[in-house]
Amino acid sequence: MERPTALPVFLAALIAGGSYYATHWFPVSPAFDPVWKGAGVGLLALWAALLARSTDGWLIAAALAMGATGDVLLETHGLTVGALAFLAGHVVAAVLYLRNREKPLWQAAVIAVAVTALAWWLPADRNAAPGIALYAAGLGAMFGTAAISRFSPFTVGNGAALFVFSDLLIFARLGPLAASDLPGLLIWPTYFAGQALIAWGVVTTLGRDRT
């Protein structure tokens, strides 16, 4: 890949995102928490932007940047505003994956419907279910289009699956896992690992295209 000096940015992203897991046990200042939380995926976005040489390169950088924005907005403006940023990121990611489609669209549609249906079922508050399902439709579209894209299933495919799993844990915390510690333990590591795998898989594939 070009610009080997960009690699330290990726490593810094892993350190920032991985270390944020410590805040599950050690609360930090409300002023610092959003910065720390957004740093991991924000640095992944910067890394992708440093290596971007095409529309696809800028699309993955934009999708990651919207994810980082969502991380910050969840802490500063609440769930709804943060979810809108993530939804925008899912749409951008789906466009990227559709530009690199290898498999039939119906496979992506089946995955998207399954994710949406499961997300709709999870919350105990049925008034919240429609909004959650709307967000999950974008989430499922991201996962489905990733699964039918040319990008590696071991990095991008598994990364998208981890992202979905993380969000389903959030929804399950509003329903069957409301009294469980499991969501709190798994939401951040599965989310950040998913984002890191997606970033690495897409960016390195695009880099190989140029060689």
PDB file of C-alpha atoms in Angstrom:
ATOM      1  CA  MET A   1       0.000   0.000   0.000  1.00  0.00           C
ATOM      2  CA  GLU A   2       1.061   3.593  -0.575  1.00  0.00           C
ATOM      3  CA  ARG A   3       2.071   6.015   2.143  1.00  0.00           C
ATOM      4  CA  PRO A   4       3.464   3.632   4.777  1.00  0.00           C
ATOM      5  CA  THR A   5       3.538   6.621   7.142  1.00  0.00           C
ATOM      6  CA  ALA A   6      -0.252   6.216   7.366  1.00  0.00           C
ATOM      7  CA  LEU A   7       0.179   2.918   9.255  1.00  0.00           C
ATOM      8  CA  PRO A   8       0.866   4.634  12.621  1.00  0.00           C
ATOM      9  CA  VAL A   9      -2.546   6.298  12.275  1.00  0.00           C
ATOM     10  CA  PHE A  10      -4.196   2.884  11.992  1.00  0.00           C
ATOM     11  CA  LEU A  11      -2.245   1.631  15.011  1.00  0.00           C
ATOM     12  CA  ALA A  12      -3.233   4.746  16.966  1.00  0.00           C
ATOM     13  CA  ALA A  13      -6.866   4.036  16.052  1.00  0.00           C
ATOM     14  CA  LEU A  14      -6.594   0.518  17.477  1.00  0.00           C
ATOM     15  CA  ILE A  15      -5.038   1.864  20.678  1.00  0.00           C
ATOM     16  CA  ALA A  16      -7.652   4.596  21.081  1.00  0.00           C
ATOM     17  CA  GLY A  17     -10.597   2.333  20.310  1.00  0.00           C
ATOM     18  CA  GLY A  18      -9.324  -0.608  22.308  1.00  0.00           C
ATOM     19  CA  SER A  19      -8.452   1.444  25.367  1.00  0.00           C
ATOM     20  CA  TYR A  20     -11.893   3.066  25.439  1.00  0.00           C
ATOM     21  CA  TYR A  21     -13.237  -0.271  26.681  1.00  0.00           C
ATOM     22  CA  ALA A  22     -11.676   0.603  30.044  1.00  0.00           C
ATOM     23  CA  THR A  23     -14.388   3.226  30.562  1.00  0.00           C
ATOM     24  CA  HIS A  24     -16.816   0.363  31.182  1.00  0.00           C
ATOM     25  CA  TRP A  25     -15.132   0.012  34.581  1.00  0.00           C
ATOM     26  CA  PHE A  26     -13.508   3.423  35.089  1.00  0.00           C
ATOM     27  CA  PRO A  27     -15.785   6.387  34.313  1.00  0.00           C
ATOM     28  CA  VAL A  28     -14.075   9.472  32.894  1.00  0.00           C
ATOM     29  CA  SER A  29     -14.938  13.149  32.731  1.00  0.00           C
ATOM     30  CA  PRO A  30     -18.091  13.892  30.692  1.00  0.00           C
ATOM     31  CA  ALA A  31     -16.039  16.464  28.766  1.00  0.00           C
ATOM     32  CA  PHE A  32     -13.375  13.919  27.793  1.00  0.00           C
ATOM     33  CA  ASP A  33     -15.516  10.825  27.269  1.00  0.00           C
ATOM     34  CA  PRO A  34     -16.965  11.800  23.825  1.00  0.00           C
ATOM     35  CA  VAL A  35     -13.489  12.716  22.566  1.00  0.00           C
ATOM     36  CA  TRP A  36     -12.032   9.397  23.639  1.00  0.00           C
ATOM     37  CA  LYS A  37     -15.018   7.477  22.308  1.00  0.00           C
ATOM     38  CA  GLY A  38     -14.875   9.139  18.896  1.00  0.00           C
ATOM     39  CA  ALA A  39     -11.095   8.906  18.553  1.00  0.00           C
ATOM     40  CA  GLY A  40     -10.911   5.232  17.581  1.00  0.00           C
ATOM     41  CA  VAL A  41     -13.196   5.290  14.549  1.00  0.00           C
ATOM     42  CA  GLY A  42     -12.244   8.904  13.832  1.00  0.00           C
ATOM     43  CA  LEU A  43      -8.623   7.824  13.381  1.00  0.00           C
ATOM     44  CA  LEU A  44      -9.761   4.922  11.192  1.00  0.00           C
ATOM     45  CA  ALA A  45     -11.526   7.505   9.014  1.00  0.00           C
ATOM     46  CA  LEU A  46      -8.383   9.634   8.876  1.00  0.00           C
ATOM     47  CA  TRP A  47      -6.302   6.588   7.929  1.00  0.00           C
ATOM     48  CA  ALA A  48      -8.741   5.710   5.136  1.00  0.00           C
ATOM     49  CA  ALA A  49      -8.709   9.307   3.895  1.00  0.00           C
ATOM     50  CA  LEU A  50      -4.900   9.401   3.824  1.00  0.00           C
ATOM     51  CA  LEU A  51      -4.940   6.372   1.515  1.00  0.00           C
ATOM     52  CA  ALA A  52      -7.966   7.340  -0.581  1.00  0.00           C
ATOM     53  CA  ARG A  53      -7.235   7.486  -4.312  1.00  0.00           C
ATOM     54  CA  SER A  54     -10.707   6.865  -5.745  1.00  0.00           C
ATOM     55  CA  THR A  55     -14.396   7.416  -5.139  1.00  0.00           C
ATOM     56  CA  ASP A  56     -14.548   4.125  -3.239  1.00  0.00           C
ATOM     57  CA  GLY A  57     -11.671   5.226  -1.035  1.00  0.00           C
ATOM     58  CA  TRP A  58     -13.464   8.420  -0.112  1.00  0.00           C
ATOM     59  CA  LEU A  59     -16.726   6.540   0.456  1.00  0.00           C
ATOM     60  CA  ILE A  60     -15.188   4.278   3.105  1.00  0.00           C
ATOM     61  CA  ALA A  61     -13.528   7.289   4.725  1.00  0.00           C
ATOM     62  CA  ALA A  62     -16.892   9.086   4.799  1.00  0.00           C
ATOM     63  CA  ALA A  63     -18.738   6.077   6.218  1.00  0.00           C
ATOM     64  CA  LEU A  64     -16.177   5.771   9.014  1.00  0.00           C
ATOM     65  CA  ALA A  65     -16.293   9.515   9.689  1.00  0.00           C
ATOM     66  CA  MET A  66     -20.067   9.308  10.091  1.00  0.00           C
ATOM     67  CA  GLY A  67     -19.596   6.421  12.503  1.00  0.00           C
ATOM     68  CA  ALA A  68     -17.172   8.491  14.575  1.00  0.00           C
ATOM     69  CA  THR A  69     -19.662  11.367  14.506  1.00  0.00           C
ATOM     70  CA  GLY A  70     -22.346   8.978  15.729  1.00  0.00           C
ATOM     71  CA  ASP A  71     -20.112   7.838  18.584  1.00  0.00           C
ATOM     72  CA  VAL A  72     -19.704  11.432  19.751  1.00  0.00           C
ATOM     73  CA  LEU A  73     -23.329  12.436  19.231  1.00  0.00           C
ATOM     74  CA  LEU A  74     -24.578   9.460  21.235  1.00  0.00           C
ATOM     75  CA  GLU A  75     -22.756  10.904  24.235  1.00  0.00           C
ATOM     76  CA  THR A  76     -23.531  14.594  23.646  1.00  0.00           C
ATOM     77  CA  HIS A  77     -26.971  14.629  21.991  1.00  0.00           C
ATOM     78  CA  GLY A  78     -28.569  11.283  22.777  1.00  0.00           C
ATOM     79  CA  LEU A  79     -29.603   8.099  21.012  1.00  0.00           C
ATOM     80  CA  THR A  80     -31.806   9.519  18.266  1.00  0.00           C
ATOM     81  CA  VAL A  81     -29.340  12.091  16.931  1.00  0.00           C
ATOM     82  CA  GLY A  82     -26.455   9.631  17.176  1.00  0.00           C
ATOM     83  CA  ALA A  83     -28.469   6.971  15.368  1.00  0.00           C
ATOM     84  CA  LEU A  84     -29.124   9.374  12.479  1.00  0.00           C
ATOM     85  CA  ALA A  85     -25.379   9.813  11.972  1.00  0.00           C
ATOM     86  CA  PHE A  86     -24.878   6.066  12.006  1.00  0.00           C
ATOM     87  CA  LEU A  87     -27.779   5.610   9.582  1.00  0.00           C
ATOM     88  CA  ALA A  88     -26.149   8.049   7.180  1.00  0.00           C
ATOM     89  CA  GLY A  89     -22.935   6.047   7.470  1.00  0.00           C
ATOM     90  CA  HIS A  90     -24.787   2.822   6.673  1.00  0.00           C
ATOM     91  CA  VAL A  91     -26.245   4.392   3.530  1.00  0.00           C
ATOM     92  CA  VAL A  92     -22.809   5.545   2.366  1.00  0.00           C
ATOM     93  CA  ALA A  93     -21.314   2.119   3.103  1.00  0.00           C
ATOM     94  CA  ALA A  94     -24.127   0.395   1.192  1.00  0.00           C
ATOM     95  CA  VAL A  95     -23.416   2.601  -1.822  1.00  0.00           C
ATOM     96  CA  LEU A  96     -19.754   1.590  -1.623  1.00  0.00           C
ATOM     97  CA  TYR A  97     -20.596  -2.106  -1.439  1.00  0.00           C
ATOM     98  CA  LEU A  98     -23.113  -1.891  -4.279  1.00  0.00           C
ATOM     99  CA  ARG A  99     -20.442  -0.273  -6.447  1.00  0.00           C
ATOM    100  CA  ASN A 100     -18.401  -3.421  -5.768  1.00  0.00           C
ATOM    101  CA  ARG A 101     -21.188  -6.009  -5.965  1.00  0.00           C
ATOM    102  CA  GLU A 102     -20.374  -9.593  -6.942  1.00  0.00           C
ATOM    103  CA  LYS A 103     -23.428 -11.565  -5.795  1.00  0.00           C
ATOM    104  CA  PRO A 104     -27.188 -11.259  -6.407  1.00  0.00           C
ATOM    105  CA  LEU A 105     -29.089  -8.392  -4.811  1.00  0.00           C
ATOM    106  CA  TRP A 106     -31.745 -10.717  -3.412  1.00  0.00           C
ATOM    107  CA  GLN A 107     -29.188 -12.092  -0.943  1.00  0.00           C
ATOM    108  CA  ALA A 108     -28.619  -8.615   0.460  1.00  0.00           C
ATOM    109  CA  ALA A 109     -32.386  -8.067   0.648  1.00  0.00           C
ATOM    110  CA  VAL A 110     -32.904 -11.257   2.672  1.00  0.00           C
ATOM    111  CA  ILE A 111     -30.214 -10.206   5.162  1.00  0.00           C
ATOM    112  CA  ALA A 112     -31.637  -6.685   5.454  1.00  0.00           C
ATOM    113  CA  VAL A 113     -35.158  -7.983   6.119  1.00  0.00           C
ATOM    114  CA  ALA A 114     -33.913 -10.462   8.724  1.00  0.00           C
ATOM    115  CA  VAL A 115     -31.960  -7.785  10.617  1.00  0.00           C
ATOM    116  CA  THR A 116     -34.918  -5.390  10.487  1.00  0.00           C
ATOM    117  CA  ALA A 117     -37.379  -8.015  11.736  1.00  0.00           C
ATOM    118  CA  LEU A 118     -35.133  -9.076  14.607  1.00  0.00           C
ATOM    119  CA  ALA A 119     -34.498  -5.486  15.663  1.00  0.00           C
ATOM    120  CA  TRP A 120     -38.236  -4.737  15.571  1.00  0.00           C
ATOM    121  CA  TRP A 121     -38.959  -7.720  17.810  1.00  0.00           C
ATOM    122  CA  LEU A 122     -36.328  -7.063  20.494  1.00  0.00           C
ATOM    123  CA  PRO A 123     -37.475  -3.925  22.404  1.00  0.00           C
ATOM    124  CA  ALA A 124     -40.099  -4.404  25.096  1.00  0.00           C
ATOM    125  CA  ASP A 125     -41.474  -0.913  24.411  1.00  0.00           C
ATOM    126  CA  ARG A 126     -43.489  -1.442  21.251  1.00  0.00           C
ATOM    127  CA  ASN A 127     -43.705   2.327  20.703  1.00  0.00           C
ATOM    128  CA  ALA A 128     -39.938   2.315  20.157  1.00  0.00           C
ATOM    129  CA  ALA A 129     -40.042  -0.602  17.725  1.00  0.00           C
ATOM    130  CA  PRO A 130     -40.867   1.347  14.509  1.00  0.00           C
ATOM    131  CA  GLY A 131     -37.985   3.789  14.949  1.00  0.00           C
ATOM    132  CA  ILE A 132     -35.602   0.978  15.775  1.00  0.00           C
ATOM    133  CA  ALA A 133     -36.776  -0.985  12.742  1.00  0.00           C
ATOM    134  CA  LEU A 134     -36.222   2.034  10.497  1.00  0.00           C
ATOM    135  CA  TYR A 135     -32.641   2.344  11.691  1.00  0.00           C
ATOM    136  CA  ALA A 136     -32.174  -1.424  11.452  1.00  0.00           C
ATOM    137  CA  ALA A 137     -33.259  -1.366   7.817  1.00  0.00           C
ATOM    138  CA  GLY A 138     -30.212   0.767   7.068  1.00  0.00           C
ATOM    139  CA  LEU A 139     -28.042  -1.394   9.297  1.00  0.00           C
ATOM    140  CA  GLY A 140     -29.265  -4.532   7.550  1.00  0.00           C
ATOM    141  CA  ALA A 141     -28.739  -2.981   4.133  1.00  0.00           C
ATOM    142  CA  MET A 142     -25.143  -2.229   5.093  1.00  0.00           C
ATOM    143  CA  PHE A 143     -24.593  -5.816   6.226  1.00  0.00           C
ATOM    144  CA  GLY A 144     -26.402  -7.319   3.262  1.00  0.00           C
ATOM    145  CA  THR A 145     -24.534  -5.305   0.652  1.00  0.00           C
ATOM    146  CA  ALA A 146     -21.220  -6.015   2.395  1.00  0.00           C
ATOM    147  CA  ALA A 147     -22.002  -9.726   2.149  1.00  0.00           C
ATOM    148  CA  ILE A 148     -22.552  -9.551  -1.619  1.00  0.00           C
ATOM    149  CA  SER A 149     -19.570  -7.306  -2.324  1.00  0.00           C
ATOM    150  CA  ARG A 150     -16.147  -8.323  -3.607  1.00  0.00           C
ATOM    151  CA  PHE A 151     -14.537  -7.374  -0.317  1.00  0.00           C
ATOM    152  CA  SER A 152     -13.219 -10.178   1.875  1.00  0.00           C
ATOM    153  CA  PRO A 153     -15.842 -11.965   3.984  1.00  0.00           C
ATOM    154  CA  PHE A 154     -13.173 -12.533   6.628  1.00  0.00           C
ATOM    155  CA  THR A 155     -12.615  -8.816   7.187  1.00  0.00           C
ATOM    156  CA  VAL A 156     -15.461  -6.749   5.756  1.00  0.00           C
ATOM    157  CA  GLY A 157     -18.124  -9.459   6.019  1.00  0.00           C
ATOM    158  CA  ASN A 158     -17.268 -10.365   9.596  1.00  0.00           C
ATOM    159  CA  GLY A 159     -16.791  -6.710  10.467  1.00  0.00           C
ATOM    160  CA  ALA A 160     -20.282  -5.865   9.245  1.00  0.00           C
ATOM    161  CA  ALA A 161     -21.676  -8.848  11.167  1.00  0.00           C
ATOM    162  CA  LEU A 162     -19.994  -7.658  14.373  1.00  0.00           C
ATOM    163  CA  PHE A 163     -21.433  -4.172  13.830  1.00  0.00           C
ATOM    164  CA  VAL A 164     -24.908  -5.672  13.510  1.00  0.00           C
ATOM    165  CA  PHE A 165     -24.391  -7.860  16.574  1.00  0.00           C
ATOM    166  CA  SER A 166     -23.336  -4.838  18.615  1.00  0.00           C
ATOM    167  CA  ASP A 167     -26.436  -2.876  17.648  1.00  0.00           C
ATOM    168  CA  LEU A 168     -28.722  -5.852  18.296  1.00  0.00           C
ATOM    169  CA  LEU A 169     -27.267  -6.019  21.799  1.00  0.00           C
ATOM    170  CA  ILE A 170     -28.284  -2.377  22.269  1.00  0.00           C
ATOM    171  CA  PHE A 171     -31.831  -3.217  21.209  1.00  0.00           C
ATOM    172  CA  ALA A 172     -31.848  -6.373  23.368  1.00  0.00           C
ATOM    173  CA  ARG A 173     -30.933  -4.209  26.353  1.00  0.00           C
ATOM    174  CA  LEU A 174     -34.337  -2.606  25.838  1.00  0.00           C
ATOM    175  CA  GLY A 175     -36.011  -6.017  26.004  1.00  0.00           C
ATOM    176  CA  PRO A 176     -34.897  -9.569  26.839  1.00  0.00           C
ATOM    177  CA  LEU A 177     -31.428  -8.583  28.107  1.00  0.00           C
ATOM    178  CA  ALA A 178     -32.569  -5.612  30.190  1.00  0.00           C
ATOM    179  CA  ALA A 179     -31.317  -7.213  33.403  1.00  0.00           C
ATOM    180  CA  SER A 180     -28.150  -8.706  31.908  1.00  0.00           C
ATOM    181  CA  ASP A 181     -24.579  -7.407  32.131  1.00  0.00           C
ATOM    182  CA  LEU A 182     -23.742  -9.013  28.790  1.00  0.00           C
ATOM    183  CA  PRO A 183     -24.646  -6.062  26.532  1.00  0.00           C
ATOM    184  CA  GLY A 184     -22.499  -3.670  28.516  1.00  0.00           C
ATOM    185  CA  LEU A 185     -19.544  -6.020  28.229  1.00  0.00           C
ATOM    186  CA  LEU A 186     -19.875  -6.727  24.513  1.00  0.00           C
ATOM    187  CA  ILE A 187     -21.356  -3.688  22.768  1.00  0.00           C
ATOM    188  CA  TRP A 188     -18.177  -1.616  22.479  1.00  0.00           C
ATOM    189  CA  PRO A 189     -15.628  -4.345  21.636  1.00  0.00           C
ATOM    190  CA  THR A 190     -17.841  -5.920  18.974  1.00  0.00           C
ATOM    191  CA  TYR A 191     -18.654  -2.521  17.471  1.00  0.00           C
ATOM    192  CA  PHE A 192     -15.088  -1.254  17.335  1.00  0.00           C
ATOM    193  CA  ALA A 193     -13.683  -4.569  16.132  1.00  0.00           C
ATOM    194  CA  GLY A 194     -16.307  -4.497  13.387  1.00  0.00           C
ATOM    195  CA  GLN A 195     -15.366  -1.008  12.289  1.00  0.00           C
ATOM    196  CA  ALA A 196     -11.648  -1.840  12.318  1.00  0.00           C
ATOM    197  CA  LEU A 197     -12.161  -4.994  10.247  1.00  0.00           C
ATOM    198  CA  ILE A 198     -14.312  -3.115   7.736  1.00  0.00           C
ATOM    199  CA  ALA A 199     -11.757  -0.325   7.432  1.00  0.00           C
ATOM    200  CA  TRP A 200      -8.823  -2.686   6.992  1.00  0.00           C
ATOM    201  CA  GLY A 201     -10.617  -4.938   4.532  1.00  0.00           C
ATOM    202  CA  VAL A 202     -11.879  -2.186   2.250  1.00  0.00           C
ATOM    203  CA  VAL A 203      -8.786   0.028   2.325  1.00  0.00           C
ATOM    204  CA  THR A 204      -6.304  -2.794   1.742  1.00  0.00           C
ATOM    205  CA  THR A 205      -8.387  -4.204  -1.103  1.00  0.00           C
ATOM    206  CA  LEU A 206      -8.529  -0.804  -2.779  1.00  0.00           C
ATOM    207  CA  GLY A 207      -4.785  -0.487  -2.248  1.00  0.00           C
ATOM    208  CA  ARG A 208      -4.160  -3.798  -4.035  1.00  0.00           C
ATOM    209  CA  ASP A 209      -6.258  -2.555  -6.947  1.00  0.00           C
ATOM    210  CA  ARG A 210      -3.644   0.136  -7.561  1.00  0.00           C
ATOM    211  CA  THR A 211      -0.680  -2.259  -7.677  1.00  0.00           C
TER     212      THR A 211
END
